[in-house]
PDB file of N, CA and C in Angstrom:
ATOM      1  N   ALA A 169     -66.716 -27.489 -68.505  1.00  0.00           N
ATOM      2  CA  ALA A 169     -66.837 -28.751 -68.649  1.00  0.00           C
ATOM      3  C   ALA A 169     -65.989 -29.695 -69.463  1.00  0.00           C
ATOM      4  N   LEU A 170     -64.565 -29.009 -70.058  1.00  0.00           N
ATOM      5  CA  LEU A 170     -63.509 -29.558 -70.316  1.00  0.00           C
ATOM      6  C   LEU A 170     -62.488 -30.484 -68.676  1.00  0.00           C
ATOM      7  N   GLU A 171     -62.446 -29.740 -67.945  1.00  0.00           N
ATOM      8  CA  GLU A 171     -61.703 -30.054 -66.989  1.00  0.00           C
ATOM      9  C   GLU A 171     -62.631 -31.285 -66.421  1.00  0.00           C
ATOM     10  N   ALA A 172     -63.843 -31.584 -66.175  1.00  0.00           N
ATOM     11  CA  ALA A 172     -64.992 -32.471 -65.789  1.00  0.00           C
ATOM     12  C   ALA A 172     -64.601 -33.615 -66.798  1.00  0.00           C
ATOM     13  N   ARG A 173     -64.150 -33.647 -67.989  1.00  0.00           N
ATOM     14  CA  ARG A 173     -63.743 -34.182 -68.830  1.00  0.00           C
ATOM     15  C   ARG A 173     -62.875 -34.995 -68.348  1.00  0.00           C
ATOM     16  N   LEU A 174     -61.650 -33.972 -68.261  1.00  0.00           N
ATOM     17  CA  LEU A 174     -60.426 -34.281 -67.774  1.00  0.00           C
ATOM     18  C   LEU A 174     -60.637 -35.299 -66.404  1.00  0.00           C
ATOM     19  N   ARG A 175     -61.175 -34.965 -65.440  1.00  0.00           N
ATOM     20  CA  ARG A 175     -61.248 -35.762 -64.073  1.00  0.00           C
ATOM     21  C   ARG A 175     -61.810 -37.393 -64.932  1.00  0.00           C
ATOM     22  N   VAL A 176     -62.618 -37.544 -65.210  1.00  0.00           N
ATOM     23  CA  VAL A 176     -63.090 -38.263 -65.416  1.00  0.00           C
ATOM     24  C   VAL A 176     -62.147 -39.194 -66.272  1.00  0.00           C
ATOM     25  N   ALA A 177     -61.599 -39.331 -66.795  1.00  0.00           N
ATOM     26  CA  ALA A 177     -60.664 -39.436 -68.416  1.00  0.00           C
ATOM     27  C   ALA A 177     -59.666 -40.173 -67.317  1.00  0.00           C
ATOM     28  N   ILE A 178     -58.895 -39.184 -66.126  1.00  0.00           N
ATOM     29  CA  ILE A 178     -58.060 -39.832 -65.478  1.00  0.00           C
ATOM     30  C   ILE A 178     -58.413 -40.380 -64.403  1.00  0.00           C
ATOM     31  N   ARG A 179     -59.726 -40.339 -63.685  1.00  0.00           N
ATOM     32  CA  ARG A 179     -60.223 -41.786 -62.899  1.00  0.00           C
ATOM     33  C   ARG A 179     -60.254 -43.179 -63.681  1.00  0.00           C
ATOM     34  N   GLN A 180     -60.599 -43.019 -64.267  1.00  0.00           N
ATOM     35  CA  GLN A 180     -61.443 -44.033 -65.667  1.00  0.00           C
ATOM     36  C   GLN A 180     -59.738 -44.745 -66.266  1.00  0.00           C
ATOM     37  N   ALA A 181     -58.611 -44.216 -66.754  1.00  0.00           N
ATOM     38  CA  ALA A 181     -57.544 -44.774 -67.274  1.00  0.00           C
ATOM     39  C   ALA A 181     -56.563 -45.330 -66.204  1.00  0.00           C
ATOM     40  N   LEU A 182     -56.197 -44.450 -64.718  1.00  0.00           N
ATOM     41  CA  LEU A 182     -55.807 -44.589 -63.590  1.00  0.00           C
ATOM     42  C   LEU A 182     -56.312 -45.092 -62.126  1.00  0.00           C
ATOM     43  N   SER A 183     -56.609 -44.012 -61.348  1.00  0.00           N
ATOM     44  CA  SER A 183     -57.540 -44.695 -60.118  1.00  0.00           C
ATOM     45  C   SER A 183     -58.103 -42.881 -59.704  1.00  0.00           C
ATOM     46  N   PRO A 184     -58.766 -42.612 -58.876  1.00  0.00           N
ATOM     47  CA  PRO A 184     -59.188 -41.716 -58.197  1.00  0.00           C
ATOM     48  C   PRO A 184     -58.181 -41.127 -58.048  1.00  0.00           C
ATOM     49  N   ARG A 185     -57.354 -41.653 -57.403  1.00  0.00           N
ATOM     50  CA  ARG A 185     -56.332 -40.976 -56.435  1.00  0.00           C
ATOM     51  C   ARG A 185     -54.712 -40.453 -57.696  1.00  0.00           C
ATOM     52  N   HIS A 186     -55.100 -40.934 -58.571  1.00  0.00           N
ATOM     53  CA  HIS A 186     -54.315 -39.566 -59.377  1.00  0.00           C
ATOM     54  C   HIS A 186     -54.807 -38.274 -59.941  1.00  0.00           C
ATOM     55  N   VAL A 187     -56.569 -38.495 -59.456  1.00  0.00           N
ATOM     56  CA  VAL A 187     -57.176 -36.824 -60.463  1.00  0.00           C
ATOM     57  C   VAL A 187     -56.501 -36.005 -59.323  1.00  0.00           C
ATOM     58  N   PRO A 188     -55.738 -34.512 -59.792  1.00  0.00           N
ATOM     59  CA  PRO A 188     -55.310 -33.718 -59.147  1.00  0.00           C
ATOM     60  C   PRO A 188     -56.602 -32.874 -58.517  1.00  0.00           C
ATOM     61  N   ASP A 189     -56.065 -32.104 -57.158  1.00  0.00           N
ATOM     62  CA  ASP A 189     -57.083 -31.720 -56.211  1.00  0.00           C
ATOM     63  C   ASP A 189     -57.550 -29.849 -57.950  1.00  0.00           C
ATOM     64  N   THR A 190     -56.113 -29.351 -58.413  1.00  0.00           N
ATOM     65  CA  THR A 190     -56.683 -28.617 -58.879  1.00  0.00           C
ATOM     66  C   THR A 190     -56.413 -28.554 -60.613  1.00  0.00           C
ATOM     67  N   MET A 191     -56.653 -27.839 -61.055  1.00  0.00           N
ATOM     68  CA  MET A 191     -56.079 -28.333 -62.744  1.00  0.00           C
ATOM     69  C   MET A 191     -55.924 -26.651 -62.988  1.00  0.00           C
ATOM     70  N   HIS A 192     -54.831 -26.367 -63.905  1.00  0.00           N
ATOM     71  CA  HIS A 192     -54.719 -25.032 -64.256  1.00  0.00           C
ATOM     72  C   HIS A 192     -54.129 -25.024 -66.061  1.00  0.00           C
ATOM     73  N   GLN A 193     -54.838 -24.538 -66.962  1.00  0.00           N
ATOM     74  CA  GLN A 193     -54.444 -23.957 -68.243  1.00  0.00           C
ATOM     75  C   GLN A 193     -52.792 -22.885 -68.561  1.00  0.00           C
ATOM     76  N   VAL A 194     -52.111 -23.645 -69.107  1.00  0.00           N
ATOM     77  CA  VAL A 194     -50.688 -22.499 -69.424  1.00  0.00           C
ATOM     78  C   VAL A 194     -50.317 -23.240 -70.423  1.00  0.00           C
ATOM     79  N   ALA A 195     -49.513 -21.931 -70.933  1.00  0.00           N
ATOM     80  CA  ALA A 195     -49.283 -21.738 -72.499  1.00  0.00           C
ATOM     81  C   ALA A 195     -48.195 -22.331 -73.070  1.00  0.00           C
ATOM     82  N   ALA A 196     -46.970 -22.611 -72.212  1.00  0.00           N
ATOM     83  CA  ALA A 196     -46.513 -23.835 -72.254  1.00  0.00           C
ATOM     84  C   ALA A 196     -46.052 -24.656 -70.790  1.00  0.00           C
ATOM     85  N   ILE A 197     -45.374 -25.043 -70.861  1.00  0.00           N
ATOM     86  CA  ILE A 197     -44.556 -26.307 -69.996  1.00  0.00           C
ATOM     87  C   ILE A 197     -43.334 -26.178 -70.435  1.00  0.00           C
ATOM     88  N   PRO A 198     -42.149 -25.877 -68.901  1.00  0.00           N
ATOM     89  CA  PRO A 198     -40.969 -25.570 -69.331  1.00  0.00           C
ATOM     90  C   PRO A 198     -40.348 -27.000 -69.641  1.00  0.00           C
ATOM     91  N   ARG A 199     -39.756 -26.934 -70.987  1.00  0.00           N
ATOM     92  CA  ARG A 199     -38.418 -28.167 -70.971  1.00  0.00           C
ATOM     93  C   ARG A 199     -37.145 -27.449 -71.668  1.00  0.00           C
ATOM     94  N   THR A 200     -36.332 -28.820 -70.845  1.00  0.00           N
ATOM     95  CA  THR A 200     -35.298 -28.396 -71.142  1.00  0.00           C
ATOM     96  C   THR A 200     -34.739 -28.165 -72.929  1.00  0.00           C
ATOM     97  N   LEU A 201     -33.075 -28.213 -72.656  1.00  0.00           N
ATOM     98  CA  LEU A 201     -32.974 -28.208 -74.312  1.00  0.00           C
ATOM     99  C   LEU A 201     -33.426 -29.009 -75.300  1.00  0.00           C
ATOM    100  N   SER A 202     -33.262 -30.462 -74.541  1.00  0.00           N
ATOM    101  CA  SER A 202     -33.473 -32.169 -74.760  1.00  0.00           C
ATOM    102  C   SER A 202     -34.985 -32.444 -74.866  1.00  0.00           C
ATOM    103  N   GLY A 203     -35.760 -31.094 -74.619  1.00  0.00           N
ATOM    104  CA  GLY A 203     -36.839 -31.168 -74.788  1.00  0.00           C
ATOM    105  C   GLY A 203     -38.076 -31.698 -73.702  1.00  0.00           C
ATOM    106  N   LYS A 204     -37.104 -32.685 -72.794  1.00  0.00           N
ATOM    107  CA  LYS A 204     -37.803 -32.943 -71.186  1.00  0.00           C
ATOM    108  C   LYS A 204     -38.465 -32.008 -70.685  1.00  0.00           C
ATOM    109  N   LYS A 205     -39.839 -32.898 -70.155  1.00  0.00           N
ATOM    110  CA  LYS A 205     -40.099 -31.692 -69.315  1.00  0.00           C
ATOM    111  C   LYS A 205     -39.531 -31.465 -67.573  1.00  0.00           C
ATOM    112  N   MET A 206     -39.729 -30.226 -67.500  1.00  0.00           N
ATOM    113  CA  MET A 206     -38.968 -29.842 -66.194  1.00  0.00           C
ATOM    114  C   MET A 206     -39.996 -29.556 -65.135  1.00  0.00           C
ATOM    115  N   GLU A 207     -40.493 -30.604 -64.571  1.00  0.00           N
ATOM    116  CA  GLU A 207     -41.853 -30.754 -63.525  1.00  0.00           C
ATOM    117  C   GLU A 207     -40.654 -30.706 -62.356  1.00  0.00           C
ATOM    118  N   LEU A 208     -39.802 -31.036 -61.639  1.00  0.00           N
ATOM    119  CA  LEU A 208     -39.138 -30.869 -60.470  1.00  0.00           C
ATOM    120  C   LEU A 208     -39.079 -29.486 -60.509  1.00  0.00           C
ATOM    121  N   PRO A 209     -38.511 -28.610 -61.191  1.00  0.00           N
ATOM    122  CA  PRO A 209     -38.081 -27.130 -61.036  1.00  0.00           C
ATOM    123  C   PRO A 209     -39.344 -26.635 -60.327  1.00  0.00           C
ATOM    124  N   VAL A 210     -40.484 -26.803 -61.190  1.00  0.00           N
ATOM    125  CA  VAL A 210     -41.160 -26.099 -61.076  1.00  0.00           C
ATOM    126  C   VAL A 210     -41.900 -26.650 -60.194  1.00  0.00           C
ATOM    127  N   LYS A 211     -41.979 -27.896 -59.460  1.00  0.00           N
ATOM    128  CA  LYS A 211     -42.670 -28.749 -58.206  1.00  0.00           C
ATOM    129  C   LYS A 211     -41.756 -27.386 -56.970  1.00  0.00           C
ATOM    130  N   LYS A 212     -40.555 -27.564 -57.468  1.00  0.00           N
ATOM    131  CA  LYS A 212     -39.947 -26.956 -56.274  1.00  0.00           C
ATOM    132  C   LYS A 212     -39.683 -24.602 -56.303  1.00  0.00           C
ATOM    133  N   LEU A 213     -40.458 -24.387 -57.413  1.00  0.00           N
ATOM    134  CA  LEU A 213     -40.800 -23.157 -57.166  1.00  0.00           C
ATOM    135  C   LEU A 213     -41.921 -22.932 -56.333  1.00  0.00           C
ATOM    136  N   LEU A 214     -43.286 -23.762 -56.679  1.00  0.00           N
ATOM    137  CA  LEU A 214     -44.292 -23.732 -56.164  1.00  0.00           C
ATOM    138  C   LEU A 214     -44.125 -23.912 -53.890  1.00  0.00           C
ATOM    139  N   MET A 215     -43.587 -24.486 -54.127  1.00  0.00           N
ATOM    140  CA  MET A 215     -42.794 -25.133 -52.769  1.00  0.00           C
ATOM    141  C   MET A 215     -42.063 -24.380 -52.235  1.00  0.00           C
ATOM    142  N   GLY A 216     -41.681 -22.597 -52.928  1.00  0.00           N
ATOM    143  CA  GLY A 216     -41.253 -22.054 -52.231  1.00  0.00           C
ATOM    144  C   GLY A 216     -39.768 -21.517 -52.672  1.00  0.00           C
ATOM    145  N   THR A 217     -39.369 -22.853 -53.368  1.00  0.00           N
ATOM    146  CA  THR A 217     -37.660 -22.170 -53.794  1.00  0.00           C
ATOM    147  C   THR A 217     -37.488 -21.184 -54.522  1.00  0.00           C
ATOM    148  N   PRO A 218     -36.584 -20.232 -54.167  1.00  0.00           N
ATOM    149  CA  PRO A 218     -35.975 -19.163 -55.168  1.00  0.00           C
ATOM    150  C   PRO A 218     -35.830 -19.052 -56.093  1.00  0.00           C
ATOM    151  N   PRO A 219     -36.529 -18.908 -57.528  1.00  0.00           N
ATOM    152  CA  PRO A 219     -36.652 -18.657 -59.098  1.00  0.00           C
ATOM    153  C   PRO A 219     -34.937 -19.339 -59.963  1.00  0.00           C
ATOM    154  N   GLU A 220     -34.479 -18.141 -59.006  1.00  0.00           N
ATOM    155  CA  GLU A 220     -33.370 -18.185 -59.477  1.00  0.00           C
ATOM    156  C   GLU A 220     -32.127 -19.294 -59.264  1.00  0.00           C
ATOM    157  N   GLN A 221     -32.758 -20.119 -58.304  1.00  0.00           N
ATOM    158  CA  GLN A 221     -32.109 -21.697 -57.291  1.00  0.00           C
ATOM    159  C   GLN A 221     -32.838 -22.825 -58.532  1.00  0.00           C
ATOM    160  N   VAL A 222     -33.627 -22.848 -59.140  1.00  0.00           N
ATOM    161  CA  VAL A 222     -34.586 -23.903 -60.065  1.00  0.00           C
ATOM    162  C   VAL A 222     -34.550 -23.555 -61.178  1.00  0.00           C
ATOM    163  N   PHE A 223     -34.726 -22.859 -62.084  1.00  0.00           N
ATOM    164  CA  PHE A 223     -34.234 -22.317 -63.655  1.00  0.00           C
ATOM    165  C   PHE A 223     -32.974 -21.867 -63.818  1.00  0.00           C
ATOM    166  N   LYS A 224     -32.450 -22.764 -64.851  1.00  0.00           N
ATOM    167  CA  LYS A 224     -31.564 -22.656 -65.230  1.00  0.00           C
ATOM    168  C   LYS A 224     -31.810 -21.755 -66.655  1.00  0.00           C
ATOM    169  N   LEU A 225     -32.049 -20.448 -66.915  1.00  0.00           N
ATOM    170  CA  LEU A 225     -32.688 -20.508 -68.732  1.00  0.00           C
ATOM    171  C   LEU A 225     -32.102 -20.687 -69.402  1.00  0.00           C
ATOM    172  N   ASP A 226     -30.923 -20.790 -69.537  1.00  0.00           N
ATOM    173  CA  ASP A 226     -29.959 -20.572 -70.436  1.00  0.00           C
ATOM    174  C   ASP A 226     -29.680 -22.534 -70.594  1.00  0.00           C
ATOM    175  N   ALA A 227     -30.056 -22.848 -70.193  1.00  0.00           N
ATOM    176  CA  ALA A 227     -30.319 -24.146 -70.171  1.00  0.00           C
ATOM    177  C   ALA A 227     -32.343 -24.902 -70.627  1.00  0.00           C
ATOM    178  N   MET A 228     -32.633 -23.889 -70.989  1.00  0.00           N
ATOM    179  CA  MET A 228     -33.860 -24.542 -71.023  1.00  0.00           C
ATOM    180  C   MET A 228     -34.479 -24.119 -73.202  1.00  0.00           C
ATOM    181  N   ALA A 229     -35.925 -24.903 -73.446  1.00  0.00           N
ATOM    182  CA  ALA A 229     -35.808 -24.444 -74.609  1.00  0.00           C
ATOM    183  C   ALA A 229     -36.856 -23.454 -75.514  1.00  0.00           C
ATOM    184  N   ASN A 230     -37.759 -23.302 -73.801  1.00  0.00           N
ATOM    185  CA  ASN A 230     -38.733 -21.863 -73.335  1.00  0.00           C
ATOM    186  C   ASN A 230     -38.452 -20.830 -72.629  1.00  0.00           C
ATOM    187  N   ALA A 231     -37.164 -20.664 -72.978  1.00  0.00           N
ATOM    188  CA  ALA A 231     -37.625 -19.660 -70.944  1.00  0.00           C
ATOM    189  C   ALA A 231     -38.667 -18.606 -71.371  1.00  0.00           C
ATOM    190  N   ALA A 232     -39.084 -18.481 -72.122  1.00  0.00           N
ATOM    191  CA  ALA A 232     -40.100 -17.346 -72.618  1.00  0.00           C
ATOM    192  C   ALA A 232     -41.745 -17.392 -71.994  1.00  0.00           C
ATOM    193  N   CYS A 233     -41.211 -19.124 -71.427  1.00  0.00           N
ATOM    194  CA  CYS A 233     -42.477 -19.298 -70.327  1.00  0.00           C
ATOM    195  C   CYS A 233     -42.740 -19.341 -68.637  1.00  0.00           C
ATOM    196  N   VAL A 234     -41.199 -19.243 -68.544  1.00  0.00           N
ATOM    197  CA  VAL A 234     -41.156 -18.985 -66.775  1.00  0.00           C
ATOM    198  C   VAL A 234     -42.015 -17.606 -66.131  1.00  0.00           C
ATOM    199  N   PRO A 235     -42.224 -16.407 -66.484  1.00  0.00           N
ATOM    200  CA  PRO A 235     -42.223 -15.422 -66.166  1.00  0.00           C
ATOM    201  C   PRO A 235     -44.334 -16.304 -65.607  1.00  0.00           C
ATOM    202  N   TRP A 236     -44.725 -16.663 -66.740  1.00  0.00           N
ATOM    203  CA  TRP A 236     -45.850 -17.247 -65.514  1.00  0.00           C
ATOM    204  C   TRP A 236     -45.802 -17.918 -64.874  1.00  0.00           C
ATOM    205  N   PHE A 237     -44.683 -19.040 -64.922  1.00  0.00           N
ATOM    206  CA  PHE A 237     -44.752 -19.688 -63.524  1.00  0.00           C
ATOM    207  C   PHE A 237     -44.840 -18.636 -62.499  1.00  0.00           C
ATOM    208  N   LEU A 238     -43.353 -17.784 -62.442  1.00  0.00           N
ATOM    209  CA  LEU A 238     -43.173 -17.390 -61.636  1.00  0.00           C
ATOM    210  C   LEU A 238     -44.565 -16.152 -60.614  1.00  0.00           C
ATOM    211  N   ASP A 239     -45.545 -15.840 -61.801  1.00  0.00           N
ATOM    212  CA  ASP A 239     -46.527 -15.069 -61.070  1.00  0.00           C
ATOM    213  C   ASP A 239     -47.633 -15.851 -60.427  1.00  0.00           C
ATOM    214  N   PHE A 240     -47.704 -16.934 -61.385  1.00  0.00           N
ATOM    215  CA  PHE A 240     -48.322 -17.860 -60.117  1.00  0.00           C
ATOM    216  C   PHE A 240     -48.120 -18.396 -58.959  1.00  0.00           C
ATOM    217  N   ALA A 241     -47.456 -18.452 -59.454  1.00  0.00           N
ATOM    218  CA  ALA A 241     -46.264 -19.733 -57.736  1.00  0.00           C
ATOM    219  C   ALA A 241     -46.507 -18.425 -56.707  1.00  0.00           C
ATOM    220  N   ALA A 242     -46.115 -16.749 -57.065  1.00  0.00           N
ATOM    221  CA  ALA A 242     -46.438 -16.014 -55.947  1.00  0.00           C
ATOM    222  C   ALA A 242     -47.409 -15.356 -55.622  1.00  0.00           C
ATOM    223  N   LYS A 243     -48.710 -15.860 -56.704  1.00  0.00           N
ATOM    224  CA  LYS A 243     -50.008 -15.471 -56.488  1.00  0.00           C
ATOM    225  C   LYS A 243     -50.744 -16.811 -55.538  1.00  0.00           C
ATOM    226  N   ARG A 244     -49.846 -18.094 -55.736  1.00  0.00           N
ATOM    227  CA  ARG A 244     -50.349 -18.970 -54.954  1.00  0.00           C
ATOM    228  C   ARG A 244     -49.834 -19.099 -53.527  1.00  0.00           C
ATOM    229  N   ALA A 245     -48.804 -18.613 -53.545  1.00  0.00           N
ATOM    230  CA  ALA A 245     -48.002 -18.376 -51.992  1.00  0.00           C
ATOM    231  C   ALA A 245     -49.162 -16.885 -51.775  1.00  0.00           C
ATOM    232  N   ALA A 246     -49.365 -15.725 -51.935  1.00  0.00           N
ATOM    233  CA  ALA A 246     -50.132 -14.816 -51.308  1.00  0.00           C
ATOM    234  C   ALA A 246     -51.392 -15.252 -50.613  1.00  0.00           C
ATOM    235  N   ALA A 247     -51.768 -16.328 -51.407  1.00  0.00           N
ATOM    236  CA  ALA A 247     -53.277 -16.869 -51.321  1.00  0.00           C
ATOM    237  C   ALA A 247     -53.014 -17.991 -49.724  1.00  0.00           C
ATOM    238  N   HIS A 248     -51.694 -18.809 -49.874  1.00  0.00           N
ATOM    239  CA  HIS A 248     -51.814 -19.481 -48.923  1.00  0.00           C
ATOM    240  C   HIS A 248     -51.271 -18.572 -47.876  1.00  0.00           C
ATOM    241  N   ALA A 249     -50.445 -17.697 -48.037  1.00  0.00           N
ATOM    242  CA  ALA A 249     -50.472 -17.336 -46.064  1.00  0.00           C
ATOM    243  C   ALA A 249     -51.490 -16.112 -45.879  1.00  0.00           C
ATOM    244  N   GLY A 250     -52.339 -15.680 -46.334  1.00  0.00           N
ATOM    245  CA  GLY A 250     -53.669 -15.064 -45.340  1.00  0.00           C
ATOM    246  C   GLY A 250     -54.567 -15.330 -46.357  1.00  0.00           C
TER     247      GLY A 250
END
């Protein structure tokens, strides 16, 4: 029900093309020490870039959230491979 409401809200506020194909609930979004969201590193990880090339853990405010994204990326890659 929440996902449906989010889809409607995004469609109405922006446009149908902004509605994502899938949505996933996460405990935390990776952020830099200055508080910026690390969207590009997450995207690179999901596209197959090795995590050590993507995340600089000492430059993160919440490095503890990284294992969830590593697990998600691995599961996603396995699902697309087979």
